Structure formats: C-alpha cells, structure tokens
Amino acid sequence: MKLIVGLGNYGETYEKTRHNTAWHLFDTLDLTWHEQKKFQSFIAESRQYNQKILYINPTTYYNDSGLAVHKIKEFYKVSGRDILIVHDELALPFGSVRTRYGGSDAGNNGVKSINVCIGTDTARLRIGIDSEIRAKRDDADFVLSRFSVREQKELPRIFATAQSLIEAFIQNDFPETTHTHSV
C-alpha cells in the first residue's frame, strides 16, 4: 500500500493558491474524493500494480497536516517509506520539482508537522513556487496568492513531471537521493 499526501489548506479561500499546489496537482488526476472526518482528510483510492493507493488532502490546515497523516498511517499500518508527501516549495524556483527521501522540513511547517508526528523517513516531492513576484510581498502573502497568468499556462508541464514522479513512487522507482527536475 502507498499513501500519497497533498499538503494544502481547506476552503474556497485557498483554492488554486501557491500553498495548495499539491491539491491543484491532484485535481488533474482521475480521482474520486470523499471526505473522511475521522481522518481529517479528503481521500481518494485507486489500485495500481496490485496494490492500494490512497491519496489524501488533509483538512487540518497546512501547518497541522501531521495530525491527519498520523491517523491514516496508524490505521492502515503504512510504513514511512511508503508515504509520499507532495508540497509547494518556496525555496525552489517556479518550474522545478525536487525529489528525495527523508531529511529536514527546510522551514516548511506542513512537513515539520508530519516529521514530528510520524518521523522523517517519507518520500518528498517538492514543487517550486518561487518567482519574481515574491520580492513584492511577504512570504505568507506570497504563498497564499494565486499563480500569475503566465505561470498558470506552465502548470500543466510541471504537473506532468510531478505525475510521472508519483508514478515512479508507486512503482518503487523513486530517487533515493535529492534530485532536481527542471521543467
């Protein structure tokens, strides 16, 4: 079994914002979502390669994502190595995607929450959101802003790369060490 977690904030106010990049990516997948209040998440299930795949969007808000991930990890007895955390990354330029197993939270409060609740041995798929627009705002406003028209046109290519990396994770072919993919 694989657990693929998309970090984001719940509610219309946050839809399509940079901080909800993972949720926006998941919207491009052919998934049917159901709210599971006991897991504080929206959950979609699929089967690939003779295994169950759970996609989750925690509804705990970004900075408390570890609470929901912990509940699901414990209920389904999923090992950390079978969990992929997909999230936006302020420290990466827009158009880049970075993969790795484990490591620090690098200042990302959602990842920090997950690390505290379940440990650091999960896989990470970080989608770069930094751009020249960031210099005009503080970081909190920037991550809660929407992508520019130009950036929105580039998202399908970025998401195609991210989708191929999710597929690699499902097939146990995910890079063990840090690898940056420029799109």
Steps between C-alpha positions, in 0.01 A plus 500: 500500500611855420383821661536820296440817698428840344563793732265796481239704681133409504238748377409714200727783613805280439401329174760535225747684725871423492475331840239262354717396205478132601120512516495672160723221365268234646206672327662406168495129588200280429397453863172496691527672838304432819525688826604275790449706815657237727823543302461878463552460126356469157599156372510345154585136443637317199667169420817481298750221462299274732512744790268750661593866456348758733518866407421738783446872537501577874234746614698594813656798326848490364696550823324212681510244218690253716191440713304359206795312351571335836139377534501345153851355534405327825159379379636345178839400648691676221876525536663841463683381187161442336384858558559777246453861615421737210532871577589845374855615560577869551876437480478359145447706186168467322527221243725270700406182682724337759480146635664329793446263788514636854673809618410814686189709456706784343271751672178353361251487789286227340801273460614595852163385636528170314860446616395556862199266473642210295873553448719604209524182292232600246556583134462864396393658174559876521353727233678834467284811532758781537484779241576868451155577646626383841727805535190724506327320792579340831526121486165436675311711246700355213424134576130586540489683165390349171732424211544764232341444158843410358563251782155344458588425137815317614333291774391214268865427410607518864212276604585248226849469650355467850253235381783294349687521831190387692479207260868422568428504875208258456728268300777518766725686256525831688845663534661426839714814499413861424429553133377820334289481186479823298193528287 
